[in-house]
Amino acid sequence: MKEILGFAVVLLAIPGLMAAVASGDSPQGAAQKADLGKWAIHDLDRPLPPVIDPGPAGPSGPVPSDAIVLFDGKGLTQWEDGKGEPVKWKVEGGYMEVVAKTGSIRTKKGFGDCQLHIEWATPSVVSGEGQERGNSGVFLMDIYEVQVLDSYNNRTYADGQAAAIYGQHPPLANASRKPGEWQAYDIIFHGPRFDADSQLVEPARMTVFHNGVLVQDNAELTGPTAHKARPPYKAHADRLPLSLQDHGNPIRYRNIWLREL
Ligand code: MG
């Protein structure tokens, strides 16, 4: 009993650790939360991650035999727009391209925990600055966005650059290729868990590789991603569509596949 009390006193002396233990956070999760708490959303003073060269773009990556292929360059039969209507984005040359103002698109089928591979390219002719340059997004469950942006020599807020979990976690490195070059995200996503009373039991988590470089390391999401807001979790289904954002810029996507976990 004495030892247990002693242990409790040590823990009480370290409030951060005590809070982490109480909330069930891993030390890494607790550190990440503390870091997030330091910065307002889209804070321009938040440090930008180091810029690194991920190496040249290769050919489109291989598809594992057990993957669900969501786009193979030919058709958009597995996708619909926000109203459930056929997608109006362009399909040509083995890729799809956002057609501005036709709206974001989503898979007809819903997915939960998954490994997702998706390749994308921003326009080779650069136009706009910051969030207006090559903006789109990959939304897991139509709610949790990994930002797509031309972040090659294009300053914006750290939590809104390419491979950021939008408004929450900047990437660990800026592994962007030049505009027009093909890039890839490999995302391991675990959706949030809710109990029978719709209370959050487990937050969503994401690990992301950008052009093969680890940029999100089991990052814990605070809730849905949003512009200028960090809204709390709201209970939702176990499976929801994957969606791609129309932010008005002609972003291209190809070779999209997913493995359910
Ligand atoms: Mg976006």
PDB file of C-alpha atoms and ligand atoms in Angstrom:
ATOM      1  CA  MET A   1       0.000   0.000   0.000  1.00  0.00           C
ATOM      2  CA  LYS A   2       2.843   2.283   0.929  1.00  0.00           C
ATOM      3  CA  GLU A   3       4.488   1.687  -2.446  1.00  0.00           C
ATOM      4  CA  ILE A   4       1.243   2.316  -4.278  1.00  0.00           C
ATOM      5  CA  LEU A   5       0.777   5.587  -2.404  1.00  0.00           C
ATOM      6  CA  GLY A   6       4.358   6.547  -3.192  1.00  0.00           C
ATOM      7  CA  PHE A   7       3.752   5.877  -6.884  1.00  0.00           C
ATOM      8  CA  ALA A   8       0.596   8.003  -6.782  1.00  0.00           C
ATOM      9  CA  VAL A   9       2.531  10.873  -5.153  1.00  0.00           C
ATOM     10  CA  VAL A  10       5.160  10.706  -7.929  1.00  0.00           C
ATOM     11  CA  LEU A  11       2.430  10.757 -10.556  1.00  0.00           C
ATOM     12  CA  LEU A  12       0.637  13.663  -8.871  1.00  0.00           C
ATOM     13  CA  ALA A  13       3.895  15.574  -8.961  1.00  0.00           C
ATOM     14  CA  ILE A  14       3.872  15.365 -12.768  1.00  0.00           C
ATOM     15  CA  PRO A  15       0.487  16.788 -13.789  1.00  0.00           C
ATOM     16  CA  GLY A  16       1.024  16.256 -17.530  1.00  0.00           C
ATOM     17  CA  LEU A  17       1.901  12.620 -17.075  1.00  0.00           C
ATOM     18  CA  MET A  18      -0.993  12.126 -14.638  1.00  0.00           C
ATOM     19  CA  ALA A  19      -3.388  13.606 -17.180  1.00  0.00           C
ATOM     20  CA  ALA A  20      -1.943  11.359 -19.880  1.00  0.00           C
ATOM     21  CA  VAL A  21      -2.332   8.265 -17.680  1.00  0.00           C
ATOM     22  CA  ALA A  22      -5.857   9.288 -16.685  1.00  0.00           C
ATOM     23  CA  SER A  23      -6.938   9.798 -20.298  1.00  0.00           C
ATOM     24  CA  GLY A  24      -5.188   6.651 -21.544  1.00  0.00           C
ATOM     25  CA  ASP A  25      -2.878   8.562 -23.903  1.00  0.00           C
ATOM     26  CA  SER A  26       0.448   7.162 -24.965  1.00  0.00           C
ATOM     27  CA  PRO A  27       3.378   9.480 -24.087  1.00  0.00           C
ATOM     28  CA  GLN A  28       3.589  10.346 -27.781  1.00  0.00           C
ATOM     29  CA  GLY A  29      -0.135  11.125 -27.923  1.00  0.00           C
ATOM     30  CA  ALA A  30       0.156  13.318 -24.830  1.00  0.00           C
ATOM     31  CA  ALA A  31       3.114  15.211 -26.327  1.00  0.00           C
ATOM     32  CA  GLN A  32       1.201  15.716 -29.554  1.00  0.00           C
ATOM     33  CA  LYS A  33      -1.813  17.068 -27.662  1.00  0.00           C
ATOM     34  CA  ALA A  34       0.360  19.452 -25.661  1.00  0.00           C
ATOM     35  CA  ASP A  35       1.946  20.649 -28.924  1.00  0.00           C
ATOM     36  CA  LEU A  36      -1.463  21.158 -30.514  1.00  0.00           C
ATOM     37  CA  GLY A  37      -2.620  23.130 -27.462  1.00  0.00           C
ATOM     38  CA  LYS A  38       0.192  25.644 -27.996  1.00  0.00           C
ATOM     39  CA  TRP A  39      -1.057  26.759 -31.361  1.00  0.00           C
ATOM     40  CA  ALA A  40      -4.254  28.387 -32.491  1.00  0.00           C
ATOM     41  CA  ILE A  41      -5.792  26.839 -35.568  1.00  0.00           C
ATOM     42  CA  HIS A  42      -4.024  27.977 -38.784  1.00  0.00           C
ATOM     43  CA  ASP A  43      -1.494  29.864 -36.623  1.00  0.00           C
ATOM     44  CA  LEU A  44       0.997  31.537 -38.965  1.00  0.00           C
ATOM     45  CA  ASP A  45       3.640  31.458 -36.213  1.00  0.00           C
ATOM     46  CA  ARG A  46       3.490  27.687 -35.945  1.00  0.00           C
ATOM     47  CA  PRO A  47       6.839  26.388 -37.236  1.00  0.00           C
ATOM     48  CA  LEU A  48       6.868  24.942 -40.743  1.00  0.00           C
ATOM     49  CA  PRO A  49       8.252  21.426 -41.078  1.00  0.00           C
ATOM     50  CA  PRO A  50      11.649  20.939 -42.738  1.00  0.00           C
ATOM     51  CA  VAL A  51      11.627  20.790 -46.523  1.00  0.00           C
ATOM     52  CA  ILE A  52      13.105  17.571 -47.874  1.00  0.00           C
ATOM     53  CA  ASP A  53      13.538  16.009 -51.318  1.00  0.00           C
ATOM     54  CA  PRO A  54      11.613  12.717 -51.494  1.00  0.00           C
ATOM     55  CA  GLY A  55      13.340  11.764 -54.768  1.00  0.00           C
ATOM     56  CA  PRO A  56      11.869  11.702 -58.253  1.00  0.00           C
ATOM     57  CA  ALA A  57       8.393  10.484 -59.113  1.00  0.00           C
ATOM     58  CA  GLY A  58       8.337   6.931 -60.398  1.00  0.00           C
ATOM     59  CA  PRO A  59       5.671   5.136 -62.398  1.00  0.00           C
ATOM     60  CA  SER A  60       2.301   4.514 -60.819  1.00  0.00           C
ATOM     61  CA  GLY A  61       2.730   2.068 -57.933  1.00  0.00           C
ATOM     62  CA  PRO A  62       1.619  -1.584 -57.977  1.00  0.00           C
ATOM     63  CA  VAL A  63      -1.755  -2.691 -56.632  1.00  0.00           C
ATOM     64  CA  PRO A  64      -1.848  -5.503 -54.034  1.00  0.00           C
ATOM     65  CA  SER A  65      -4.054  -8.466 -54.948  1.00  0.00           C
ATOM     66  CA  ASP A  66      -6.451  -7.943 -52.029  1.00  0.00           C
ATOM     67  CA  ALA A  67      -6.983  -4.221 -52.621  1.00  0.00           C
ATOM     68  CA  ILE A  68     -10.309  -2.650 -53.539  1.00  0.00           C
ATOM     69  CA  VAL A  69      -9.514  -0.607 -56.620  1.00  0.00           C
ATOM     70  CA  LEU A  70     -11.432   2.667 -56.457  1.00  0.00           C
ATOM     71  CA  PHE A  71      -9.975   4.242 -59.585  1.00  0.00           C
ATOM     72  CA  ASP A  72      -7.863   2.542 -62.230  1.00  0.00           C
ATOM     73  CA  GLY A  73      -7.713   5.464 -64.642  1.00  0.00           C
ATOM     74  CA  LYS A  74     -10.706   4.470 -66.715  1.00  0.00           C
ATOM     75  CA  GLY A  75     -14.051   5.280 -65.172  1.00  0.00           C
ATOM     76  CA  LEU A  76     -15.755   6.805 -62.178  1.00  0.00           C
ATOM     77  CA  THR A  77     -18.414   4.149 -61.739  1.00  0.00           C
ATOM     78  CA  GLN A  78     -17.555   3.769 -58.057  1.00  0.00           C
ATOM     79  CA  TRP A  79     -17.970   7.487 -57.373  1.00  0.00           C
ATOM     80  CA  GLU A  80     -20.815   9.985 -57.133  1.00  0.00           C
ATOM     81  CA  ASP A  81     -21.143  13.674 -56.387  1.00  0.00           C
ATOM     82  CA  GLY A  82     -22.532  15.145 -53.150  1.00  0.00           C
ATOM     83  CA  LYS A  83     -26.095  14.702 -54.374  1.00  0.00           C
ATOM     84  CA  GLY A  84     -25.607  11.096 -55.378  1.00  0.00           C
ATOM     85  CA  GLU A  85     -25.484  12.072 -59.066  1.00  0.00           C
ATOM     86  CA  PRO A  86     -22.841  10.963 -61.600  1.00  0.00           C
ATOM     87  CA  VAL A  87     -19.471  12.697 -61.214  1.00  0.00           C
ATOM     88  CA  LYS A  88     -18.729  15.577 -63.590  1.00  0.00           C
ATOM     89  CA  TRP A  89     -14.941  15.528 -63.170  1.00  0.00           C
ATOM     90  CA  LYS A  90     -12.786  14.835 -66.255  1.00  0.00           C
ATOM     91  CA  VAL A  91     -11.317  11.395 -66.906  1.00  0.00           C
ATOM     92  CA  GLU A  92      -8.518  11.242 -69.462  1.00  0.00           C
ATOM     93  CA  GLY A  93      -4.995   9.897 -69.864  1.00  0.00           C
ATOM     94  CA  GLY A  94      -5.361   7.509 -66.938  1.00  0.00           C
ATOM     95  CA  TYR A  95      -6.291  10.164 -64.390  1.00  0.00           C
ATOM     96  CA  MET A  96      -9.324  12.073 -63.154  1.00  0.00           C
ATOM     97  CA  GLU A  97      -9.235  15.848 -62.804  1.00  0.00           C
ATOM     98  CA  VAL A  98     -11.300  18.165 -60.634  1.00  0.00           C
ATOM     99  CA  VAL A  99     -13.685  20.307 -62.673  1.00  0.00           C
ATOM    100  CA  ALA A 100     -14.199  23.438 -60.612  1.00  0.00           C
ATOM    101  CA  LYS A 101     -17.634  24.055 -59.147  1.00  0.00           C
ATOM    102  CA  THR A 102     -18.932  20.575 -59.978  1.00  0.00           C
ATOM    103  CA  GLY A 103     -18.459  19.664 -56.322  1.00  0.00           C
ATOM    104  CA  SER A 104     -16.544  17.178 -54.255  1.00  0.00           C
ATOM    105  CA  ILE A 105     -16.934  13.501 -55.045  1.00  0.00           C
ATOM    106  CA  ARG A 106     -17.294  10.430 -52.852  1.00  0.00           C
ATOM    107  CA  THR A 107     -17.239   6.668 -53.156  1.00  0.00           C
ATOM    108  CA  LYS A 108     -20.619   5.004 -53.351  1.00  0.00           C
ATOM    109  CA  LYS A 109     -19.416   2.464 -50.819  1.00  0.00           C
ATOM    110  CA  GLY A 110     -18.471   3.296 -47.221  1.00  0.00           C
ATOM    111  CA  PHE A 111     -15.206   2.410 -45.536  1.00  0.00           C
ATOM    112  CA  GLY A 112     -13.866   2.476 -41.995  1.00  0.00           C
ATOM    113  CA  ASP A 113     -10.372   1.446 -40.906  1.00  0.00           C
ATOM    114  CA  CYS A 114      -8.223   1.139 -43.996  1.00  0.00           C
ATOM    115  CA  GLN A 115      -4.912   1.425 -45.787  1.00  0.00           C
ATOM    116  CA  LEU A 116      -5.341   3.859 -48.657  1.00  0.00           C
ATOM    117  CA  HIS A 117      -3.050   4.568 -51.595  1.00  0.00           C
ATOM    118  CA  ILE A 118      -3.763   7.592 -53.769  1.00  0.00           C
ATOM    119  CA  GLU A 119      -1.658   9.498 -56.300  1.00  0.00           C
ATOM    120  CA  TRP A 120      -2.199  13.151 -57.125  1.00  0.00           C
ATOM    121  CA  ALA A 121      -0.694  16.051 -59.030  1.00  0.00           C
ATOM    122  CA  THR A 122      -1.213  19.782 -58.792  1.00  0.00           C
ATOM    123  CA  PRO A 123      -1.215  21.866 -62.016  1.00  0.00           C
ATOM    124  CA  SER A 124       2.192  22.316 -63.670  1.00  0.00           C
ATOM    125  CA  VAL A 125       1.241  25.891 -64.470  1.00  0.00           C
ATOM    126  CA  VAL A 126       1.316  27.557 -61.070  1.00  0.00           C
ATOM    127  CA  SER A 127      -1.437  30.009 -60.242  1.00  0.00           C
ATOM    128  CA  GLY A 128      -2.548  31.472 -56.941  1.00  0.00           C
ATOM    129  CA  GLU A 129      -0.850  31.617 -53.567  1.00  0.00           C
ATOM    130  CA  GLY A 130      -1.184  29.807 -50.281  1.00  0.00           C
ATOM    131  CA  GLN A 131      -4.445  27.905 -49.954  1.00  0.00           C
ATOM    132  CA  GLU A 132      -5.480  28.966 -53.464  1.00  0.00           C
ATOM    133  CA  ARG A 133      -2.654  27.012 -55.141  1.00  0.00           C
ATOM    134  CA  GLY A 134      -3.425  23.428 -55.996  1.00  0.00           C
ATOM    135  CA  ASN A 135      -5.893  22.835 -53.185  1.00  0.00           C
ATOM    136  CA  SER A 136      -7.929  19.678 -52.847  1.00  0.00           C
ATOM    137  CA  GLY A 137      -8.170  17.078 -50.121  1.00  0.00           C
ATOM    138  CA  VAL A 138      -8.556  13.423 -49.294  1.00  0.00           C
ATOM    139  CA  PHE A 139     -11.343  12.981 -46.750  1.00  0.00           C
ATOM    140  CA  LEU A 140     -11.416   9.705 -44.867  1.00  0.00           C
ATOM    141  CA  MET A 141     -15.021   8.888 -43.969  1.00  0.00           C
ATOM    142  CA  ASP A 142     -15.965  12.167 -45.705  1.00  0.00           C
ATOM    143  CA  ILE A 143     -14.984  13.913 -42.431  1.00  0.00           C
ATOM    144  CA  TYR A 144     -11.238  13.728 -41.762  1.00  0.00           C
ATOM    145  CA  GLU A 145      -9.073  15.580 -44.304  1.00  0.00           C
ATOM    146  CA  VAL A 146      -5.501  14.976 -45.346  1.00  0.00           C
ATOM    147  CA  GLN A 147      -4.733  18.209 -47.175  1.00  0.00           C
ATOM    148  CA  VAL A 148      -3.749  18.190 -50.844  1.00  0.00           C
ATOM    149  CA  LEU A 149      -1.945  21.389 -51.820  1.00  0.00           C
ATOM    150  CA  ASP A 150       0.933  22.577 -53.980  1.00  0.00           C
ATOM    151  CA  SER A 151       3.358  23.057 -51.082  1.00  0.00           C
ATOM    152  CA  TYR A 152       6.446  23.414 -53.258  1.00  0.00           C
ATOM    153  CA  ASN A 153       7.745  26.902 -52.482  1.00  0.00           C
ATOM    154  CA  ASN A 154       4.287  27.946 -51.413  1.00  0.00           C
ATOM    155  CA  ARG A 155       3.993  29.234 -47.892  1.00  0.00           C
ATOM    156  CA  THR A 156       0.792  28.749 -45.968  1.00  0.00           C
ATOM    157  CA  TYR A 157      -0.071  27.912 -42.377  1.00  0.00           C
ATOM    158  CA  ALA A 158       1.665  24.741 -41.170  1.00  0.00           C
ATOM    159  CA  ASP A 159      -1.539  22.892 -40.354  1.00  0.00           C
ATOM    160  CA  GLY A 160      -2.862  23.528 -43.864  1.00  0.00           C
ATOM    161  CA  GLN A 161       0.028  22.525 -46.101  1.00  0.00           C
ATOM    162  CA  ALA A 162       0.228  19.315 -48.109  1.00  0.00           C
ATOM    163  CA  ALA A 163      -0.042  16.172 -45.936  1.00  0.00           C
ATOM    164  CA  ALA A 164      -1.338  18.123 -42.931  1.00  0.00           C
ATOM    165  CA  ILE A 165      -4.294  16.713 -41.086  1.00  0.00           C
ATOM    166  CA  TYR A 166      -6.123  19.902 -41.820  1.00  0.00           C
ATOM    167  CA  GLY A 167      -6.226  22.400 -38.982  1.00  0.00           C
ATOM    168  CA  GLN A 168      -4.667  19.968 -36.526  1.00  0.00           C
ATOM    169  CA  HIS A 169      -1.337  18.364 -37.366  1.00  0.00           C
ATOM    170  CA  PRO A 170       1.293  19.741 -39.755  1.00  0.00           C
ATOM    171  CA  PRO A 171       3.284  17.027 -41.541  1.00  0.00           C
ATOM    172  CA  LEU A 172       6.588  16.000 -39.936  1.00  0.00           C
ATOM    173  CA  ALA A 173       8.355  16.993 -43.176  1.00  0.00           C
ATOM    174  CA  ASN A 174       7.480  18.828 -46.364  1.00  0.00           C
ATOM    175  CA  ALA A 175       8.138  16.041 -48.886  1.00  0.00           C
ATOM    176  CA  SER A 176       6.424  17.827 -51.784  1.00  0.00           C
ATOM    177  CA  ARG A 177       7.458  17.355 -55.382  1.00  0.00           C
ATOM    178  CA  LYS A 178       7.287  20.130 -57.963  1.00  0.00           C
ATOM    179  CA  PRO A 179       3.950  21.245 -59.372  1.00  0.00           C
ATOM    180  CA  GLY A 180       2.759  18.915 -62.120  1.00  0.00           C
ATOM    181  CA  GLU A 181       4.740  15.927 -60.824  1.00  0.00           C
ATOM    182  CA  TRP A 182       2.910  12.886 -59.520  1.00  0.00           C
ATOM    183  CA  GLN A 183       2.908  12.476 -55.765  1.00  0.00           C
ATOM    184  CA  ALA A 184       1.509   9.775 -53.511  1.00  0.00           C
ATOM    185  CA  TYR A 185      -0.135   9.394 -50.149  1.00  0.00           C
ATOM    186  CA  ASP A 186      -0.200   6.110 -48.301  1.00  0.00           C
ATOM    187  CA  ILE A 187      -2.549   6.472 -45.360  1.00  0.00           C
ATOM    188  CA  ILE A 188      -3.282   4.113 -42.506  1.00  0.00           C
ATOM    189  CA  PHE A 189      -6.529   5.206 -40.962  1.00  0.00           C
ATOM    190  CA  HIS A 190      -8.307   4.038 -37.845  1.00  0.00           C
ATOM    191  CA  GLY A 191     -11.697   5.620 -37.430  1.00  0.00           C
ATOM    192  CA  PRO A 192     -13.047   6.811 -34.087  1.00  0.00           C
ATOM    193  CA  ARG A 193     -15.055   4.492 -31.878  1.00  0.00           C
ATOM    194  CA  PHE A 194     -18.235   5.481 -30.105  1.00  0.00           C
ATOM    195  CA  ASP A 195     -20.156   3.612 -27.427  1.00  0.00           C
ATOM    196  CA  ALA A 196     -23.888   2.842 -27.351  1.00  0.00           C
ATOM    197  CA  ASP A 197     -24.530   6.303 -25.830  1.00  0.00           C
ATOM    198  CA  SER A 198     -22.727   7.983 -28.751  1.00  0.00           C
ATOM    199  CA  GLN A 199     -19.795   8.932 -26.499  1.00  0.00           C
ATOM    200  CA  LEU A 200     -16.285   8.890 -27.924  1.00  0.00           C
ATOM    201  CA  VAL A 201     -14.315   5.857 -26.779  1.00  0.00           C
ATOM    202  CA  GLU A 202     -11.335   6.035 -29.160  1.00  0.00           C
ATOM    203  CA  PRO A 203     -10.327   9.018 -31.310  1.00  0.00           C
ATOM    204  CA  ALA A 204      -9.423   8.592 -34.987  1.00  0.00           C
ATOM    205  CA  ARG A 205      -5.749   8.018 -35.825  1.00  0.00           C
ATOM    206  CA  MET A 206      -3.732   8.450 -38.981  1.00  0.00           C
ATOM    207  CA  THR A 207      -0.320   7.480 -40.196  1.00  0.00           C
ATOM    208  CA  VAL A 208       0.586   9.088 -43.513  1.00  0.00           C
ATOM    209  CA  PHE A 209       3.467   8.649 -45.944  1.00  0.00           C
ATOM    210  CA  HIS A 210       3.937  11.441 -48.504  1.00  0.00           C
ATOM    211  CA  ASN A 211       6.025  10.259 -51.443  1.00  0.00           C
ATOM    212  CA  GLY A 212       7.279   7.441 -49.233  1.00  0.00           C
ATOM    213  CA  VAL A 213       8.253   9.748 -46.346  1.00  0.00           C
ATOM    214  CA  LEU A 214       6.597   9.378 -42.944  1.00  0.00           C
ATOM    215  CA  VAL A 215       4.727  12.633 -42.314  1.00  0.00           C
ATOM    216  CA  GLN A 216       2.039  11.650 -39.785  1.00  0.00           C
ATOM    217  CA  ASP A 217       3.044   9.124 -37.148  1.00  0.00           C
ATOM    218  CA  ASN A 218      -0.095   7.611 -35.649  1.00  0.00           C
ATOM    219  CA  ALA A 219      -1.474  11.116 -35.156  1.00  0.00           C
ATOM    220  CA  GLU A 220      -4.546  11.419 -32.970  1.00  0.00           C
ATOM    221  CA  LEU A 221      -7.338  13.555 -34.399  1.00  0.00           C
ATOM    222  CA  THR A 222      -9.167  16.018 -32.154  1.00  0.00           C
ATOM    223  CA  GLY A 223     -12.373  15.533 -34.126  1.00  0.00           C
ATOM    224  CA  PRO A 224     -13.566  16.384 -37.652  1.00  0.00           C
ATOM    225  CA  THR A 225     -11.207  18.598 -39.657  1.00  0.00           C
ATOM    226  CA  ALA A 226     -12.600  22.038 -40.450  1.00  0.00           C
ATOM    227  CA  HIS A 227     -11.628  25.546 -41.549  1.00  0.00           C
ATOM    228  CA  LYS A 228     -10.865  27.827 -38.571  1.00  0.00           C
ATOM    229  CA  ALA A 229     -12.471  25.359 -36.181  1.00  0.00           C
ATOM    230  CA  ARG A 230     -11.697  22.189 -34.285  1.00  0.00           C
ATOM    231  CA  PRO A 231     -15.164  20.806 -33.736  1.00  0.00           C
ATOM    232  CA  PRO A 232     -15.650  17.922 -31.303  1.00  0.00           C
ATOM    233  CA  TYR A 233     -16.417  14.388 -32.394  1.00  0.00           C
ATOM    234  CA  LYS A 234     -19.993  13.537 -33.222  1.00  0.00           C
ATOM    235  CA  ALA A 235     -20.982   9.876 -33.306  1.00  0.00           C
ATOM    236  CA  HIS A 236     -21.244   8.469 -36.815  1.00  0.00           C
ATOM    237  CA  ALA A 237     -21.450   5.195 -38.685  1.00  0.00           C
ATOM    238  CA  ASP A 238     -18.545   2.715 -38.772  1.00  0.00           C
ATOM    239  CA  ARG A 239     -18.283   3.051 -42.530  1.00  0.00           C
ATOM    240  CA  LEU A 240     -18.625   6.210 -44.570  1.00  0.00           C
ATOM    241  CA  PRO A 241     -17.534   7.210 -48.081  1.00  0.00           C
ATOM    242  CA  LEU A 242     -14.039   8.317 -48.988  1.00  0.00           C
ATOM    243  CA  SER A 243     -14.259  11.740 -50.616  1.00  0.00           C
ATOM    244  CA  LEU A 244     -12.076  14.033 -52.725  1.00  0.00           C
ATOM    245  CA  GLN A 245     -12.454  17.787 -52.532  1.00  0.00           C
ATOM    246  CA  ASP A 246     -13.338  20.278 -55.244  1.00  0.00           C
ATOM    247  CA  HIS A 247     -11.605  23.411 -53.963  1.00  0.00           C
ATOM    248  CA  GLY A 248     -11.721  25.047 -57.386  1.00  0.00           C
ATOM    249  CA  ASN A 249      -8.292  23.913 -58.603  1.00  0.00           C
ATOM    250  CA  PRO A 250      -7.743  21.288 -61.361  1.00  0.00           C
ATOM    251  CA  ILE A 251      -6.012  18.618 -59.274  1.00  0.00           C
ATOM    252  CA  ARG A 252      -5.453  15.219 -60.841  1.00  0.00           C
ATOM    253  CA  TYR A 253      -5.823  11.841 -59.143  1.00  0.00           C
ATOM    254  CA  ARG A 254      -4.884   8.349 -60.268  1.00  0.00           C
ATOM    255  CA  ASN A 255      -4.284   4.809 -58.971  1.00  0.00           C
ATOM    256  CA  ILE A 256      -6.584   4.868 -55.939  1.00  0.00           C
ATOM    257  CA  TRP A 257      -6.894   1.671 -53.964  1.00  0.00           C
ATOM    258  CA  LEU A 258      -7.746   0.677 -50.469  1.00  0.00           C
ATOM    259  CA  ARG A 259      -7.357  -2.311 -48.171  1.00  0.00           C
ATOM    260  CA  GLU A 260      -9.886  -2.629 -45.392  1.00  0.00           C
ATOM    261  CA  LEU A 261      -8.318  -3.277 -41.990  1.00  0.00           C
TER     262      LEU A 261
HETATM  263 MG    MG B   1      -8.194  21.025 -49.028  1.00  0.00          MG
END
